[in-house]
Amino acid sequence: MREMAIETEQKSPSDGKVWGFFKLPFRQSGNNTSTTSSSSSASNLHGQSQPHVEGSNQHGSTNSVSSVAKSLLPTRRRLKLDPANKLYFPYEPGKQVRSAVRIKNTSKSYTAFKFQTTAPKSCFMRPPGAILAPGESIIATVFKFVEPPENSEKPMDQKRKVKFKIMSLKVKGPMDYVPELFDEQKDQVAIEQILRVVFLYPGRSCPALEKLKRQLADADAALEARKKPPEDAGPRIIGEGLVIDEWKERRERYLAQQQVEGVDSA
């Protein structure tokens, strides 16, 4: 009996140790299970909600990427300007000076262009706008009043004050130009170029000044040609093969009259 009691006493601590040994893992496993289950449920919730978030982000990112891509694409120009991005003016303070720019329609459709400036009281273009057929070109003259410098003002300071802009608009076909075309179709208007002012000293010869003189001469010649009435190209043709010739009509009436008088006398 005593030995049994001793064995029992010896087993009970061992049993306690054994249970204590196994209880600890079961407690940890329970915690791990709850932790794992909670993390898995959180991941499941995250997984369930993730597609919607990803989809919305993808849609937003697609829009942002497309907008950025459009902004980076070069603008398709309808007009070619010469000079490309500058307006050369003789620097003569206190006088009205002129510049010139050749505008050519390089597109395959009729195109209207319009001139704008930040100083409409002292600057204007002739013509202020027009409609060009495909491949057609025109030399426009820009007038500007050069203000005398104030105190220590430099020509560079005056150049920054005034800006010029050429805009274009695709039109259906040949028509009369009216500025309201650009107001009615604002969404279709394209800014072709913003031109900056460059002053040239008249007493200093340079290629840009010589080119400006040639362009101004061409512009003046084109203006005089438009003022002249169309030359008479001879008899007018109405319809097909019908020629109006006053001398021929008089001769035919005279011969007819002679025939009538000859019949009456007979």
Coordinates of C-alpha atoms in Angstrom, one line a residue, residues 2-258:
R2 CA 2.7 2.4 0.9
E3 CA 4.5 1.5 -2.3
M4 CA 1.3 2.1 -4.3
A5 CA 0.9 5.4 -2.6
I6 CA 4.4 6.4 -3.4
E7 CA 3.9 5.4 -7.0
T8 CA 0.7 7.4 -7.1
E9 CA 2.4 10.4 -5.7
Q10 CA 5.2 9.9 -8.1
K11 CA 2.9 9.6 -11.0
S12 CA 0.7 12.5 -10.1
P13 CA 3.5 15.0 -10.5
S14 CA 4.5 13.2 -13.7
D15 CA 0.9 13.4 -14.8
G16 CA 0.8 17.0 -14.0
K17 CA 4.0 17.5 -15.9
V18 CA 2.6 15.5 -18.8
W19 CA -0.6 17.5 -18.9
G20 CA 1.2 20.7 -18.3
F21 CA 3.4 19.8 -21.2
F22 CA 0.5 19.0 -23.5
K23 CA -1.7 21.9 -22.2
L24 CA 0.8 24.4 -23.4
P25 CA 0.8 23.3 -27.0
F26 CA -2.9 23.0 -27.1
R27 CA -3.3 26.6 -25.7
Q28 CA -0.8 27.8 -28.3
S29 CA -2.5 25.9 -31.0
G30 CA -5.8 27.4 -30.0
N31 CA -4.3 30.8 -30.1
N32 CA -2.7 30.1 -33.4
T33 CA -5.9 28.7 -34.7
S34 CA -7.8 31.8 -33.7
T35 CA -5.1 34.0 -35.0
T36 CA -4.9 32.0 -38.2
S37 CA -8.6 32.0 -38.6
S38 CA -8.8 35.7 -38.0
S39 CA -6.0 36.4 -40.4
S40 CA -7.5 34.1 -43.0
S41 CA -10.9 35.8 -42.5
A42 CA -9.2 39.2 -42.9
S43 CA -7.5 37.9 -46.0
N44 CA -10.7 36.6 -47.3
L45 CA -12.4 39.9 -46.7
H46 CA -9.5 41.6 -48.3
G47 CA -9.6 39.2 -51.2
Q48 CA -13.3 39.8 -51.6
S49 CA -13.0 43.5 -51.6
Q50 CA -9.8 43.6 -53.5
P51 CA -11.2 43.1 -57.0
H52 CA -13.4 46.1 -56.8
V53 CA -10.7 48.3 -55.5
E54 CA -8.3 47.0 -58.1
G55 CA -10.8 47.5 -60.8
S56 CA -11.6 51.0 -59.8
N57 CA -7.9 51.9 -59.5
Q58 CA -7.2 50.3 -62.9
H59 CA -10.0 52.3 -64.5
G60 CA -8.8 55.5 -62.9
S61 CA -5.2 54.8 -63.9
T62 CA -6.3 54.0 -67.4
N63 CA -8.1 57.3 -67.7
S64 CA -5.1 59.1 -66.2
V65 CA -2.7 57.3 -68.5
S66 CA -4.8 58.1 -71.6
S67 CA -5.1 61.7 -70.7
V68 CA -1.4 62.0 -70.1
A69 CA -0.7 60.2 -73.4
K70 CA -3.0 62.6 -75.3
S71 CA -1.2 65.5 -73.7
L72 CA 2.1 64.1 -74.8
L73 CA 1.0 63.5 -78.4
P74 CA 2.2 66.2 -80.8
T75 CA -0.6 68.4 -82.2
R76 CA -1.3 67.7 -85.8
R77 CA -0.8 71.0 -87.5
R78 CA -2.8 72.1 -90.5
L79 CA -0.7 75.1 -91.4
K80 CA 3.0 75.7 -92.1
L81 CA 4.4 79.1 -91.1
D82 CA 7.5 80.8 -92.4
P83 CA 9.0 82.0 -90.2
A84 CA 8.0 79.1 -88.0
N85 CA 7.7 80.7 -84.6
K86 CA 8.9 84.3 -84.8
L87 CA 7.8 87.7 -86.1
Y88 CA 10.7 90.0 -87.1
F89 CA 10.1 93.7 -86.8
P90 CA 12.4 96.6 -87.6
Y91 CA 13.2 98.3 -84.3
E92 CA 12.1 101.9 -84.9
P93 CA 10.7 103.4 -81.7
G94 CA 7.8 105.7 -82.2
K95 CA 6.8 104.3 -85.6
Q96 CA 4.5 101.7 -87.0
V97 CA 6.5 98.9 -88.4
R98 CA 5.6 95.7 -90.4
S99 CA 6.4 92.1 -90.3
A100 CA 5.4 89.3 -92.6
V101 CA 4.6 85.6 -92.3
R102 CA 3.8 83.1 -95.0
I103 CA 0.9 80.8 -94.1
K104 CA 0.4 77.6 -96.1
N105 CA -2.3 75.0 -95.8
T106 CA -0.6 71.6 -95.6
S107 CA -3.7 69.6 -94.8
K108 CA -6.0 67.8 -97.3
S109 CA -9.0 69.9 -96.4
Y110 CA -10.0 73.5 -96.5
T111 CA -8.7 75.3 -93.5
A112 CA -9.5 78.6 -91.9
F113 CA -7.0 80.6 -89.9
K114 CA -7.3 83.4 -87.5
F115 CA -4.9 85.9 -86.0
Q116 CA -5.0 87.0 -82.3
T117 CA -2.8 89.3 -80.3
T118 CA -2.6 90.5 -76.7
A119 CA -2.3 94.1 -77.9
P120 CA -5.2 94.6 -80.4
K121 CA -4.9 98.4 -80.2
S122 CA -1.3 98.6 -81.4
C123 CA -1.0 95.4 -83.4
F124 CA -3.1 93.9 -86.3
M125 CA -2.7 91.5 -89.2
R126 CA -3.8 92.0 -92.8
P127 CA -5.7 89.9 -93.6
P128 CA -6.9 89.0 -90.0
G129 CA -8.1 85.6 -91.3
A130 CA -8.9 83.7 -94.4
I131 CA -9.9 80.2 -95.7
L132 CA -7.1 78.4 -97.6
A133 CA -7.6 75.5 -100.0
P134 CA -5.3 72.5 -99.7
G135 CA -1.9 73.5 -100.7
E136 CA -2.8 77.2 -100.9
S137 CA -0.6 79.8 -99.3
I138 CA -0.8 83.5 -98.4
I139 CA 1.6 86.1 -97.1
A140 CA 0.0 88.0 -94.2
T141 CA 1.4 91.4 -93.0
V142 CA 1.5 92.2 -89.3
F143 CA 1.5 95.8 -88.2
K144 CA 2.9 96.9 -84.8
F145 CA 3.5 100.2 -83.2
V146 CA 6.9 100.3 -81.4
E147 CA 6.6 102.3 -78.3
P148 CA 9.6 104.5 -77.3
P149 CA 11.5 103.0 -74.4
E150 CA 10.7 104.3 -70.9
N151 CA 13.7 105.2 -68.8
S152 CA 16.1 102.3 -68.9
E153 CA 13.6 99.9 -70.7
K154 CA 15.3 97.5 -73.1
P155 CA 13.8 96.2 -76.4
M156 CA 13.7 92.8 -74.7
D157 CA 11.2 94.1 -72.2
Q158 CA 8.8 95.3 -75.0
K159 CA 9.0 91.9 -76.7
R160 CA 7.7 90.1 -73.7
K161 CA 4.6 92.3 -73.5
V162 CA 3.0 91.3 -76.8
K163 CA 2.1 87.8 -78.0
F164 CA 0.8 86.7 -81.3
K165 CA -1.2 83.5 -81.9
I166 CA -2.3 81.8 -85.1
M167 CA -5.3 79.4 -84.8
S168 CA -6.8 77.0 -87.4
L169 CA -10.1 75.4 -88.0
K170 CA -11.1 72.7 -90.5
V171 CA -14.0 73.7 -92.7
K172 CA -16.2 71.7 -95.1
G173 CA -15.3 73.5 -98.3
P174 CA -14.8 76.9 -100.0
M175 CA -16.8 79.6 -98.2
D176 CA -16.6 83.2 -97.2
Y177 CA -14.4 83.8 -94.1
V178 CA -16.2 85.2 -91.0
P179 CA -14.6 85.3 -87.6
E180 CA -17.7 83.8 -86.0
L181 CA -16.6 80.4 -87.4
F182 CA -14.1 80.1 -84.6
D183 CA -16.8 81.0 -82.0
E184 CA -19.3 78.4 -83.3
Q185 CA -16.8 75.5 -83.3
K186 CA -14.6 76.2 -80.3
D187 CA -13.9 72.5 -79.7
Q188 CA -12.4 72.1 -83.2
V189 CA -10.1 75.1 -83.0
A190 CA -6.4 74.3 -82.9
I191 CA -3.6 76.6 -81.8
E192 CA -1.1 76.4 -84.6
Q193 CA 1.7 78.5 -83.2
I194 CA 2.4 81.3 -80.6
L195 CA 4.8 83.7 -82.3
R196 CA 7.3 85.8 -80.3
V197 CA 8.6 89.2 -81.4
V198 CA 12.2 89.7 -82.5
F199 CA 13.5 93.2 -83.2
L200 CA 16.0 93.8 -86.0
Y201 CA 18.0 97.0 -86.2
P202 CA 17.5 98.5 -89.7
G203 CA 21.1 99.7 -90.0
R204 CA 22.5 96.2 -89.5
S205 CA 22.2 93.9 -92.4
C206 CA 21.4 90.3 -91.6
P207 CA 19.7 87.3 -93.4
A208 CA 16.6 87.7 -91.3
L209 CA 16.2 91.4 -92.3
E210 CA 16.8 90.6 -96.0
K211 CA 14.2 87.9 -95.9
L212 CA 11.7 90.2 -94.2
K213 CA 12.2 92.7 -97.0
R214 CA 11.5 90.1 -99.7
Q215 CA 8.4 88.8 -97.9
L216 CA 7.1 92.4 -97.5
A217 CA 7.6 93.1 -101.2
D218 CA 5.8 89.8 -102.1
A219 CA 2.9 90.8 -99.8
D220 CA 2.6 94.3 -101.3
A221 CA 2.6 92.7 -104.8
A222 CA -0.1 90.2 -103.9
L223 CA -2.2 93.0 -102.4
E224 CA -1.9 95.1 -105.6
A225 CA -2.8 92.1 -107.7
R226 CA -6.0 91.6 -105.6
K227 CA -7.0 95.2 -106.1
K228 CA -6.8 95.0 -109.9
P229 CA -10.0 94.1 -111.8
P230 CA -9.9 90.8 -113.7
E231 CA -8.6 91.2 -117.2
D232 CA -10.9 90.8 -120.1
A233 CA -10.2 87.5 -121.6
G234 CA -12.2 88.1 -124.8
P235 CA -15.7 87.2 -125.7
R236 CA -17.7 85.6 -122.9
I237 CA -19.0 82.1 -123.3
I238 CA -22.4 81.3 -121.9
G239 CA -23.4 77.7 -121.9
E240 CA -21.7 75.4 -124.4
G241 CA -20.5 76.9 -127.7
L242 CA -22.6 80.1 -127.4
V243 CA -20.3 83.1 -128.1
I244 CA -21.5 86.6 -127.5
D245 CA -19.8 88.8 -130.2
E246 CA -21.4 92.1 -130.8
W247 CA -19.8 92.6 -134.2
K248 CA -21.0 89.2 -135.4
E249 CA -24.5 89.9 -134.2
R250 CA -24.6 93.3 -136.0
R251 CA -23.3 91.7 -139.2
E252 CA -26.0 89.0 -139.1
R253 CA -28.8 91.6 -138.5
Y254 CA -27.5 93.6 -141.4
L255 CA -27.4 90.6 -143.8
A256 CA -30.9 89.6 -142.7
Q257 CA -32.2 93.1 -143.3
Q258 CA -30.6 93.2 -146.8

